[in-house]
Coordinates of C-alpha atoms in Angstrom, one line a residue:
X1 CA 0.3 30.2 8.5
X2 CA 3.0 28.0 10.3
X3 CA 6.6 28.9 10.1
X4 CA 7.8 25.6 11.7
X5 CA 6.4 22.1 12.4
X6 CA 6.1 21.7 16.2
X7 CA 4.8 18.5 17.9
X8 CA 1.2 19.8 17.8
X9 CA 1.4 20.5 14.0
X10 CA 2.9 17.0 13.5
X11 CA -0.1 15.5 15.4
X12 CA -2.5 17.4 13.1
X13 CA -0.7 16.4 10.0
X14 CA -0.8 12.8 11.1
X15 CA -4.6 13.0 11.5
X16 CA -5.0 15.0 8.4
X17 CA -3.2 12.4 6.4
X18 CA -5.2 9.5 7.6
X19 CA -8.4 11.4 6.9
X20 CA -7.3 12.3 3.5
X21 CA -6.2 8.9 2.6
X22 CA -9.7 7.5 4.0
X23 CA -11.6 9.9 1.7
X24 CA -9.3 8.7 -1.3
X25 CA -9.1 5.1 -0.6
X26 CA -11.5 4.1 -3.4
X27 CA -9.7 6.0 -6.0
X28 CA -6.4 4.8 -4.9
X29 CA -7.5 1.1 -4.8
X30 CA -9.0 1.6 -8.5
X31 CA -5.5 2.8 -9.6
X32 CA -3.6 -0.3 -8.2
X33 CA -2.0 -2.2 -11.2
X34 CA 1.5 -2.3 -10.2
X35 CA 3.4 -4.5 -8.7
X36 CA 0.2 -6.5 -8.3
X37 CA -3.3 -5.5 -9.5
X38 CA -5.1 -6.6 -6.6
X39 CA -6.9 -3.3 -5.8
X40 CA -5.8 -2.7 -2.3
X41 CA -3.1 0.2 -2.2
X42 CA -5.6 2.7 -0.9
X43 CA -6.7 0.4 1.9
X44 CA -3.2 -0.5 2.8
X45 CA -2.1 3.3 2.9
X46 CA -5.1 4.0 5.0
X47 CA -4.5 1.2 7.5
X48 CA -0.9 2.1 7.9
X49 CA -1.6 5.8 8.2
X50 CA -4.3 5.3 10.8
X51 CA -2.2 3.0 12.9
X52 CA 0.6 5.8 12.7
X53 CA -2.0 8.5 13.8
X54 CA -3.2 6.4 16.5
X55 CA 0.5 5.7 18.0
X56 CA 0.7 9.7 17.7
X57 CA -2.3 10.1 20.0
X58 CA -1.5 7.4 22.5
X59 CA -1.2 9.0 25.8
X60 CA -1.2 12.4 24.4
X61 CA -4.6 13.3 26.2
X62 CA -3.3 12.4 29.7
X63 CA 0.2 13.4 29.2
X64 CA 1.7 9.8 29.6
X65 CA 3.0 10.0 25.9
X66 CA 6.7 9.1 25.8
X67 CA 9.4 10.0 23.1
X68 CA 9.2 12.4 20.3
X69 CA 5.9 12.7 18.5
X70 CA 7.9 12.0 15.1
X71 CA 9.3 8.7 16.8
X72 CA 5.8 7.8 17.8
X73 CA 4.5 8.5 14.3
X74 CA 7.2 6.4 12.6
X75 CA 6.9 3.5 15.2
X76 CA 3.2 3.4 14.7
X77 CA 3.6 3.4 11.0
X78 CA 6.2 0.6 10.9
X79 CA 4.5 -1.6 13.2
X80 CA 1.1 -1.1 11.8
X81 CA 2.2 -1.1 8.0
X82 CA 0.2 -3.1 5.7
X83 CA 1.1 -4.3 2.0
X84 CA 4.0 -3.1 -0.2
X85 CA 2.8 0.5 -0.3
X86 CA 2.1 0.9 3.4
X87 CA 5.7 -0.5 4.2
X88 CA 7.3 2.2 1.8
X89 CA 5.0 4.9 3.6
X90 CA 6.2 3.6 6.9
X91 CA 9.8 3.9 5.9
X92 CA 9.2 7.4 4.5
X93 CA 7.9 8.5 7.8
X94 CA 10.6 6.9 9.7
X95 CA 13.2 8.6 7.4
X96 CA 11.4 12.0 8.5
X97 CA 11.8 11.0 12.1
X98 CA 15.4 10.1 11.8
X99 CA 16.1 13.8 10.9
X100 CA 13.5 15.7 12.9
X101 CA 12.9 13.6 16.2
X102 CA 14.1 15.5 19.1
X103 CA 15.3 18.5 17.5
X104 CA 12.6 20.9 18.1
X105 CA 10.3 22.8 15.5
X106 CA 11.3 22.2 12.0
X107 CA 11.6 25.0 9.6
X108 CA 11.3 24.9 5.8
X109 CA 15.2 24.0 5.3
X110 CA 14.9 21.2 8.1
X111 CA 11.7 19.8 6.4
X112 CA 13.5 19.8 2.9
X113 CA 16.5 17.9 4.3
X114 CA 14.3 15.5 6.0
X115 CA 12.3 14.8 2.7
X116 CA 15.5 14.0 1.0
X117 CA 16.7 11.6 3.7
X118 CA 13.4 9.9 3.8
X119 CA 13.4 9.2 0.1
X120 CA 16.8 7.7 0.1
X121 CA 15.8 5.5 3.1
X122 CA 12.8 4.3 1.1
X123 CA 14.8 3.4 -1.9
X124 CA 17.1 1.5 0.6
X125 CA 14.1 -0.5 2.1
X126 CA 13.2 -1.9 -1.3
X127 CA 15.2 -4.8 -2.6
X128 CA 14.5 -4.1 -6.3
X129 CA 13.5 -0.3 -6.6
X130 CA 11.9 0.5 -9.8
X131 CA 11.2 4.0 -11.5
X132 CA 7.8 5.2 -12.0
X133 CA 6.4 4.2 -8.7
X134 CA 5.9 5.5 -5.2
X135 CA 9.6 5.8 -5.0
X136 CA 9.9 8.0 -7.9
X137 CA 7.3 10.4 -6.6
X138 CA 8.9 10.5 -3.1
X139 CA 12.3 11.3 -4.4
X140 CA 11.2 14.0 -7.0
X141 CA 9.0 15.7 -4.4
X142 CA 12.0 15.9 -2.1
X143 CA 14.2 17.2 -5.0
X144 CA 11.6 20.0 -5.7
X145 CA 11.5 20.9 -2.1
X146 CA 15.4 21.1 -2.0
X147 CA 15.3 23.1 -5.2
X148 CA 12.9 25.7 -3.5
X149 CA 15.5 26.2 -0.7
X150 CA 18.2 26.7 -3.0
X151 CA 16.3 29.3 -5.0
X152 CA 15.7 31.4 -1.8
X153 CA 12.1 30.0 -1.1
X154 CA 13.0 28.5 2.2
X155 CA 10.0 29.3 4.2
X156 CA 8.0 26.3 5.4
X157 CA 4.9 27.1 3.5
X158 CA 6.9 27.6 0.3
X159 CA 8.8 24.3 0.9
X160 CA 5.9 22.1 1.6
X161 CA 3.9 23.5 -1.6
X162 CA 7.2 22.8 -3.8
X163 CA 7.1 19.3 -2.4
X164 CA 3.4 18.8 -2.9
X165 CA 3.5 20.3 -6.5
X166 CA 6.7 18.3 -7.4
X167 CA 5.0 15.0 -6.2
X168 CA 2.1 15.6 -8.6
X169 CA 4.3 16.4 -11.5
X170 CA 6.3 13.3 -10.9
X171 CA 2.9 11.4 -10.5
X172 CA 1.8 12.4 -13.9
X173 CA 5.0 11.1 -15.4
X174 CA 4.6 7.7 -14.0
X175 CA 2.1 6.5 -16.5
X176 CA 4.9 6.5 -19.3
X177 CA 7.4 5.1 -17.0
X178 CA 5.9 1.5 -16.4
X179 CA 4.4 -0.7 -19.1
X180 CA 1.5 -1.8 -16.7
X181 CA 0.5 1.8 -16.0
X182 CA 0.8 2.8 -19.7
X183 CA -1.4 -0.1 -20.6
X184 CA -4.1 0.9 -18.0
X185 CA -3.8 4.5 -18.6
X186 CA -3.4 5.2 -14.9
X187 CA -0.9 6.8 -12.6
X188 CA 0.9 4.8 -9.9
X189 CA -1.4 4.2 -7.0
X190 CA 1.3 4.5 -4.2
X191 CA 2.8 7.6 -5.5
X192 CA -0.8 9.1 -5.7
X193 CA -1.0 8.2 -2.1
X194 CA 2.0 10.1 -1.3
X195 CA 0.5 13.1 -3.0
X196 CA -2.4 13.0 -0.7
X197 CA -0.2 12.8 2.3
X198 CA 1.8 15.9 1.2
X199 CA -1.3 17.7 0.3
X200 CA -2.4 17.1 4.0
X201 CA 0.9 18.7 5.0
X202 CA 0.2 21.8 2.8
X203 CA -3.2 22.1 4.6
X204 CA -1.7 21.7 8.0
X205 CA 0.9 24.3 7.3
X206 CA -1.2 26.9 5.4
X207 CA -4.8 26.2 6.6
X208 CA -6.1 25.6 3.1
X209 CA -6.1 22.5 0.7
X210 CA -4.5 22.7 -2.6
X211 CA -6.8 22.6 -5.6
X212 CA -6.1 19.5 -7.5
X213 CA -7.5 17.5 -10.4
X214 CA -8.8 14.0 -9.7
X215 CA -6.0 11.5 -9.0
X216 CA -7.5 8.8 -11.2
X217 CA -5.7 9.3 -14.5
X218 CA -3.1 11.5 -16.1
X219 CA -4.8 14.9 -17.1
X220 CA -5.3 15.0 -20.8
X221 CA -4.8 11.2 -21.5
X222 CA -7.5 9.1 -23.0
X223 CA -7.5 5.9 -20.9
X224 CA -7.1 2.6 -22.7
X225 CA -8.8 -0.8 -21.8
X226 CA -6.9 -2.4 -19.2
X227 CA -4.8 -5.0 -20.6
X228 CA -6.1 -8.6 -20.5
X229 CA -3.4 -9.9 -17.8
X230 CA -4.8 -7.3 -15.3
X231 CA -7.9 -9.5 -15.0
X232 CA -6.7 -13.0 -15.9
X233 CA -3.8 -14.0 -13.5
X234 CA -1.8 -17.0 -13.6
X235 CA -3.1 -19.8 -12.0
X236 CA -0.8 -19.6 -9.1
X237 CA -0.3 -15.9 -8.5
X238 CA 1.6 -16.6 -5.1
X239 CA 1.0 -14.9 -1.8
X240 CA 1.7 -11.8 0.0
X241 CA 3.4 -12.5 3.4
X242 CA 4.0 -9.8 5.9
X243 CA 5.2 -10.0 9.5
X244 CA 7.0 -8.2 12.3
X245 CA 10.4 -9.4 13.4
X246 CA 11.8 -9.1 16.9
X247 CA 14.8 -10.6 18.7
X248 CA 16.9 -10.0 15.8
X249 CA 19.8 -8.1 14.6
X250 CA 20.9 -5.9 11.6
X251 CA 23.2 -8.8 10.5
X252 CA 20.4 -11.3 10.7
X253 CA 18.0 -9.0 8.9
X254 CA 20.7 -8.5 6.1
X255 CA 20.6 -12.4 5.8
X256 CA 17.0 -12.5 5.8
X257 CA 16.7 -9.8 3.0
X258 CA 19.2 -11.9 1.0
X259 CA 17.2 -15.0 1.6
X260 CA 13.7 -13.6 0.8
X261 CA 15.2 -11.9 -2.3
X262 CA 15.9 -15.4 -3.6
X263 CA 12.5 -16.6 -2.7
X264 CA 10.3 -13.9 -4.1
X265 CA 9.9 -10.2 -5.2
X266 CA 8.3 -6.9 -3.9
X267 CA 10.6 -7.2 -0.8
X268 CA 10.5 -4.3 1.5
X269 CA 12.0 -4.3 4.9
X270 CA 11.7 -1.5 7.4
X271 CA 13.0 -1.3 10.9
X272 CA 12.2 1.0 13.8
X273 CA 13.2 1.4 17.5
X274 CA 10.5 0.4 20.1
X275 CA 10.5 0.6 23.9
X276 CA 11.4 -3.2 23.9
X277 CA 14.1 -3.2 21.2
X278 CA 14.3 -2.8 17.6
X279 CA 11.7 -4.6 15.3
X280 CA 11.3 -4.8 11.5
X281 CA 8.3 -5.0 9.2
X282 CA 9.0 -7.5 6.5
X283 CA 6.9 -7.8 3.3
X284 CA 7.4 -10.0 0.4
X285 CA 5.5 -11.7 -2.5
X286 CA 6.3 -15.6 -2.7
X287 CA 5.0 -18.9 -3.9
X288 CA 6.5 -20.8 -1.0
X289 CA 4.8 -19.2 2.1
X290 CA 6.2 -21.7 4.5
X291 CA 9.9 -21.1 3.3
X292 CA 9.3 -17.3 3.9
X293 CA 8.1 -17.9 7.4
X294 CA 11.0 -20.3 8.1
X295 CA 13.4 -17.6 7.1
X296 CA 11.9 -15.2 9.5
X297 CA 12.3 -17.7 12.2
X298 CA 16.1 -18.0 11.4
X299 CA 16.4 -14.5 11.7
X300 CA 14.6 -13.8 14.9
X301 CA 11.0 -14.0 16.2
X302 CA 8.4 -13.4 13.6
X303 CA 5.0 -12.4 14.9
X304 CA 1.6 -10.8 13.6
X305 CA 2.1 -13.0 10.5
X306 CA -0.3 -12.2 7.6
X307 CA -0.7 -14.3 4.4
X308 CA -2.9 -13.0 1.6
X309 CA -3.5 -14.6 -1.9
X310 CA -2.2 -12.3 -4.6
X311 CA -5.1 -12.1 -7.3
X312 CA -6.8 -9.0 -8.9
X313 CA -10.3 -8.3 -8.3
X314 CA -12.2 -9.9 -11.1
X315 CA -15.9 -10.1 -11.4
X316 CA -16.5 -13.5 -12.9
X317 CA -20.0 -14.2 -14.5
X318 CA -21.8 -16.7 -12.3
X319 CA -22.1 -20.2 -13.6
X320 CA -25.6 -21.6 -13.0
X321 CA -25.7 -24.4 -10.7
X322 CA -22.1 -23.9 -9.6
X323 CA -21.3 -23.8 -5.8
X324 CA -18.3 -22.5 -3.9
X325 CA -17.2 -22.4 -0.5
X326 CA -15.0 -19.5 0.7
X327 CA -13.3 -19.7 3.9
X328 CA -12.0 -16.7 5.7
X329 CA -8.6 -17.3 7.2
X330 CA -7.8 -14.9 10.1
X331 CA -4.3 -13.3 10.3
X332 CA -2.0 -15.0 12.7
X333 CA 0.9 -17.5 13.2
X334 CA -1.4 -20.4 12.0
X335 CA -2.7 -18.7 8.8
X336 CA -0.7 -20.3 6.2
X337 CA -1.1 -23.8 7.6
X338 CA -4.9 -23.3 8.0
X339 CA -5.2 -21.9 4.5
X340 CA -3.7 -25.1 3.2
X341 CA -5.9 -27.2 5.0
X342 CA -8.9 -25.5 3.5
X343 CA -7.4 -25.4 0.0
X344 CA -6.8 -29.2 0.2
X345 CA -10.5 -29.6 0.6
X346 CA -11.3 -27.7 -2.5
X347 CA -12.2 -24.6 -0.6
X348 CA -11.4 -20.9 -1.7
X349 CA -9.4 -19.3 0.9
X350 CA -9.3 -15.5 1.7
X351 CA -6.7 -14.2 4.2
X352 CA -8.1 -11.3 6.1
X353 CA -7.2 -9.2 9.1
X354 CA -9.4 -9.3 12.3
X355 CA -10.8 -6.1 13.8
X356 CA -8.9 -5.6 16.9
X357 CA -12.3 -4.3 18.5
X358 CA -15.9 -4.8 17.5
X359 CA -16.2 -1.0 16.6
X360 CA -13.3 -1.0 14.3
X361 CA -15.0 0.2 11.4
X362 CA -12.1 0.5 9.2
X363 CA -10.8 -2.9 9.4
X364 CA -14.4 -4.3 9.3
X365 CA -15.1 -2.4 6.1
X366 CA -11.8 -3.7 4.7
X367 CA -12.9 -7.1 5.5
X368 CA -16.3 -6.8 4.0
X369 CA -14.7 -5.4 0.8
X370 CA -12.4 -8.3 0.5
X371 CA -15.2 -10.8 1.1
X372 CA -17.6 -9.4 -1.4
X373 CA -14.7 -9.3 -4.0
X374 CA -14.0 -13.0 -3.3
X375 CA -17.8 -13.9 -3.7
X376 CA -18.0 -12.0 -7.1
X377 CA -14.6 -13.7 -8.2
X378 CA -15.8 -17.3 -7.3
X379 CA -17.6 -17.8 -10.5
X380 CA -20.5 -19.7 -8.8
X381 CA -24.0 -18.4 -8.3
X382 CA -24.2 -20.2 -5.1
X383 CA -21.4 -19.4 -2.5
X384 CA -21.2 -20.4 1.2
X385 CA -19.0 -18.2 3.5
X386 CA -17.1 -19.6 6.4
X387 CA -16.1 -16.5 8.8
X388 CA -14.0 -18.7 11.0
X389 CA -13.8 -16.0 13.8
X390 CA -16.3 -14.2 16.0
X391 CA -15.2 -10.7 14.7
X392 CA -15.6 -11.8 11.0
X393 CA -19.2 -13.0 11.3
X394 CA -20.6 -9.6 10.8
X395 CA -18.4 -8.2 8.0
X396 CA -19.1 -11.6 6.2
X397 CA -22.9 -11.2 6.7
X398 CA -22.8 -7.6 5.3
X399 CA -20.8 -8.8 2.4
X400 CA -23.2 -11.6 1.8
X401 CA -26.0 -8.9 1.6
X402 CA -24.1 -6.9 -1.1
X403 CA -23.2 -9.8 -3.2
X404 CA -27.0 -11.0 -3.0
X405 CA -27.7 -7.7 -4.6
X406 CA -25.4 -8.4 -7.5
X407 CA -26.9 -11.7 -8.4
X408 CA -25.2 -14.3 -6.1
X409 CA -27.0 -16.6 -3.6
X410 CA -24.8 -16.2 -0.7
X411 CA -25.1 -17.9 2.7
X412 CA -23.1 -17.5 5.8
X413 CA -22.3 -20.3 8.1
X414 CA -21.5 -18.7 11.2
X415 CA -18.3 -20.4 12.0
X416 CA -16.3 -18.9 14.9
X417 CA -13.2 -20.9 14.5
X418 CA -11.2 -22.7 11.8
X419 CA -11.9 -26.1 13.4
X420 CA -15.7 -25.4 12.9
X421 CA -15.1 -24.4 9.4
X422 CA -13.3 -27.8 8.8
X423 CA -16.2 -29.5 10.4
X424 CA -18.6 -27.8 8.1
X425 CA -16.6 -28.6 5.0
X426 CA -16.5 -32.3 6.0
X427 CA -20.3 -32.5 5.6
X428 CA -20.5 -30.2 2.4
X429 CA -22.5 -31.8 -0.5
X430 CA -22.7 -30.0 -3.7
X431 CA -25.3 -32.6 -5.0
X432 CA -27.8 -31.4 -2.2
X433 CA -30.1 -28.4 -2.6
X434 CA -28.1 -25.3 -1.6
X435 CA -30.5 -24.6 1.3
X436 CA -30.3 -28.1 2.5
X437 CA -26.4 -28.1 2.2
X438 CA -26.1 -24.9 4.2
X439 CA -28.4 -26.4 7.0
X440 CA -26.2 -29.5 7.1
X441 CA -22.9 -27.6 7.2
X442 CA -24.4 -25.2 9.9
X443 CA -25.5 -28.2 12.0
X444 CA -22.0 -29.7 11.8
X445 CA -20.3 -26.5 12.8
X446 CA -22.6 -25.8 15.8
X447 CA -22.0 -29.4 17.1
X448 CA -18.4 -28.6 17.3
X449 CA -17.1 -27.0 20.4
X450 CA -13.9 -25.0 19.8
X451 CA -10.8 -24.2 21.9
X452 CA -7.3 -23.1 21.4
X453 CA -4.0 -22.9 23.3
X454 CA -2.1 -19.7 23.0
X455 CA 0.7 -17.6 24.8
X456 CA -0.4 -14.7 26.9
X457 CA 1.1 -11.3 25.4
X458 CA 0.2 -9.0 28.2
X459 CA -0.7 -9.3 31.9
X460 CA -4.3 -9.5 32.4
X461 CA -7.2 -10.6 34.7
X462 CA -9.0 -13.5 33.0
X463 CA -12.0 -15.7 34.2
X464 CA -9.6 -18.2 35.3
X465 CA -7.4 -15.7 37.0
X466 CA -4.3 -13.4 36.4
X467 CA -2.0 -14.3 33.4
X468 CA 1.3 -13.0 32.8
X469 CA 3.2 -12.5 29.6
X470 CA 4.4 -15.9 28.2
X471 CA 1.9 -18.0 30.2
X472 CA 0.0 -20.6 28.4
X473 CA -3.7 -20.0 28.1
X474 CA -6.3 -22.6 27.4
X475 CA -9.4 -21.1 25.8
X476 CA -12.8 -22.6 25.3
X477 CA -14.9 -20.6 22.9
X478 CA -12.9 -17.4 23.5
X479 CA -13.1 -17.8 27.4
X480 CA -10.1 -18.5 29.3
X481 CA -10.5 -21.6 31.3
X482 CA -7.0 -22.8 32.1
X483 CA -3.6 -20.9 32.8
X484 CA -0.1 -22.4 33.3
X485 CA 3.5 -22.1 32.6
X486 CA 3.7 -25.1 30.5
X487 CA 1.9 -25.5 27.3
X488 CA 1.6 -29.2 27.2
X489 CA 0.2 -29.4 30.9
X490 CA -2.3 -26.6 29.8
X491 CA -3.4 -28.5 26.7
X492 CA -3.9 -31.8 28.5
X493 CA -6.0 -30.1 31.3
X494 CA -7.9 -28.3 28.6
X495 CA -8.8 -31.5 26.7
X496 CA -9.8 -33.2 29.9
X497 CA -12.2 -30.5 30.7
X498 CA -13.8 -30.5 27.3
X499 CA -14.2 -34.2 27.0
X500 CA -15.8 -34.4 30.5
X501 CA -19.0 -33.3 28.9
X502 CA -18.7 -36.0 26.2
X503 CA -17.2 -36.1 22.7
X504 CA -16.5 -38.6 19.7
X505 CA -14.0 -36.9 17.7
X506 CA -11.3 -34.5 18.5
X507 CA -9.6 -32.3 15.7
X508 CA -6.1 -31.0 16.5
X509 CA -4.6 -28.3 14.3
X510 CA -1.1 -27.4 15.1
X511 CA 2.6 -28.2 15.4
X512 CA 4.3 -30.3 17.9
X513 CA 1.7 -29.3 20.6
X514 CA -0.9 -31.1 18.5
X515 CA 1.3 -34.2 18.5
X516 CA 1.7 -34.1 22.3
X517 CA -2.0 -33.6 22.6
X518 CA -2.8 -36.6 20.5
X519 CA -0.4 -38.7 22.7
X520 CA -2.4 -37.6 25.7
X521 CA -5.8 -38.5 24.2
X522 CA -4.5 -41.9 23.1
X523 CA -3.4 -42.6 26.6
X524 CA -6.3 -41.0 28.7
X525 CA -9.2 -41.1 26.2
X526 CA -8.6 -44.1 23.9
X527 CA -12.1 -44.3 22.8
X528 CA -12.1 -40.9 21.2
X529 CA -11.3 -40.5 17.7
X530 CA -8.4 -38.1 16.9
X531 CA -7.9 -36.2 13.6
X532 CA -4.3 -34.2 13.5
X533 CA -3.7 -31.6 11.1
X534 CA -0.1 -30.4 11.1
X535 CA 0.6 -26.7 10.6
X536 CA 4.3 -27.2 10.1
X537 CA 7.1 -24.8 11.3
X538 CA 6.5 -21.6 12.8
X539 CA 2.9 -22.6 14.3
X540 CA 2.4 -21.6 17.8
X541 CA -1.2 -21.8 18.4
X542 CA -3.1 -25.2 18.9
X543 CA -6.7 -25.1 17.7
X544 CA -9.2 -27.8 19.0
X545 CA -12.5 -29.0 17.9
X546 CA -14.6 -31.4 19.9
X547 CA -17.7 -33.1 18.2

C-alpha cells in the first residue's frame, strides 16, 4: 500500500492506464455516441495513453531521461493526443503535472488538489464545455477526492478510491444528462475512459483492482434501440482536424481559438512545454478543412496534421453488382488536398494514421478496424482498396480478409503512394468484370514510379549521405537519392534522375513546389506530358509520379 506517489509509482500508473484502456477499448468504442457517433473514443484514449506512457519510459532504462516524470507523462499525452477524448485526457494529465511535477512524492492531499486543478484546466481547454460528458466525470471525481480529505480521509489510498468511486457515480448519471446518451441508453464514453484510468491508479496504489460492473450501460437501465440519427448521418458530416502547433504564442493561440470557434465545434486546445519550446495540440470538427489549416498557419507552424471524415460506423447492406473504391489517405500535411483529389474522382476516402514502425501493432490494428468499417459502410458488394502507403498495405490486406468473411468481395491494389492510387483510379472501369478491373488498376499503379520531396526533421545518415534538420530530401520509392538546402534544386535534380530512365507522363501533387517542377519540366523535358494537382495552402510535400 503506497502512502505517496513517487516517480516509480507514476511510471507504473502510466503503464497500467494504457494497459487498462487497451483491454477496454472495444467497450469504450461501442459507447461512443457523443459528440460524434464515430465509434473511436476507446481507440483515441488508448493511443493517447500509450504515447504518454512511452514518453515516461523514454530514457528511463539508461538514465538519460530528463525532467520530471509527471512532465514527461503530460508532454507525451499532449503531443500524442488523438481525437476529442484524447485531447481532454491529455489536458487532465497536464493539469496533474502542473501541480505535482518537481515537488517530490505526492500524498493524498496533494493528489486531491491536483485532481481539482486538472478538472478546471480540462474545462478551460474545451471551447464549449457540456455537462454529462468526460468533463463532468473528471470534475465530480475530483470533488469526491476533495470531500474525502475534508472528512479526514486524507490517506493516499482513501483519496484515490474516493476519486474512482466518485467518477463511477458521475458516469452513471451522464445517461440522463445528454439526449444522445439517453436515446442510446449508454453512459459517456470519455467519462468511462477516465473511470478506467482512475481504477488503474487505485490498483497502482493499493495493489488490487476495484470490483466494478461493466462499463457498457447504466446499471439497471433497459437499453433503448439507438436513435435513427446515430446510423444515418447527414450527407456532409464534416471532418475532424487535428494538428500540433509550434512557433506560436499564447496571444496567437487565443486568436486561433476564436477563429476555429467560428469555423466549427468540438474545439479543444491543449498546450505543453517541450525542450524546443511550447507546443499546442489543436482539435476541431469543421466542414472547411482548408480554412482550419490556414488558421493554424496564421497562428504558427502546424505540423502532424490529421484529417478524418466524421461518420458513424454503419454496416450498409451490400448492393449486388455495386462497386466502390476506397482510398486510404495517410496523415500528413498533404492529407486534406489528397483527400479532395480522390473525392473528386468519386472515390471514397478514409483518413488513417501511419504505423510509425512495422511492428506497431496498436496503430496497425486501429487502421485495420477503420478499413473494415469503411468497407462495410461502402454499400457495395465489390470494393477496391488503395492503401497509398507502404506501411498501410498490410493492415488493408488484413481488413480485406475480414470483410470477405462478412460477404464483401474485396481486393487490395497495393499502391504505395497517393500518385499510384491516382494512376489506378484513372483506369478504373466499373463496366469490366471485377477481377479484370482490379488487374487493370494494379498494372497502372505498378507502372507508376513514385517519389516525393520533403524536409528532413532530424539529422540522419541516408543512402545519399548525411542530412540535417531542414534539408530538402528527394526520395524515390522511400529511398533518399538527393539532399540539398534548396527544395526547388532538389526537385529538379530528382525529376531529371527519374526521367533519365524514361517516362511519358509526370504527375505532380503539391503546392508552389509543384508549379516550379512543372516549369522545369516544360523547359528541360518538353515532350513529357505533365499533370499538376494543387494541394492548396499549407502543403509542404511534393508527390511525384512517373508513368
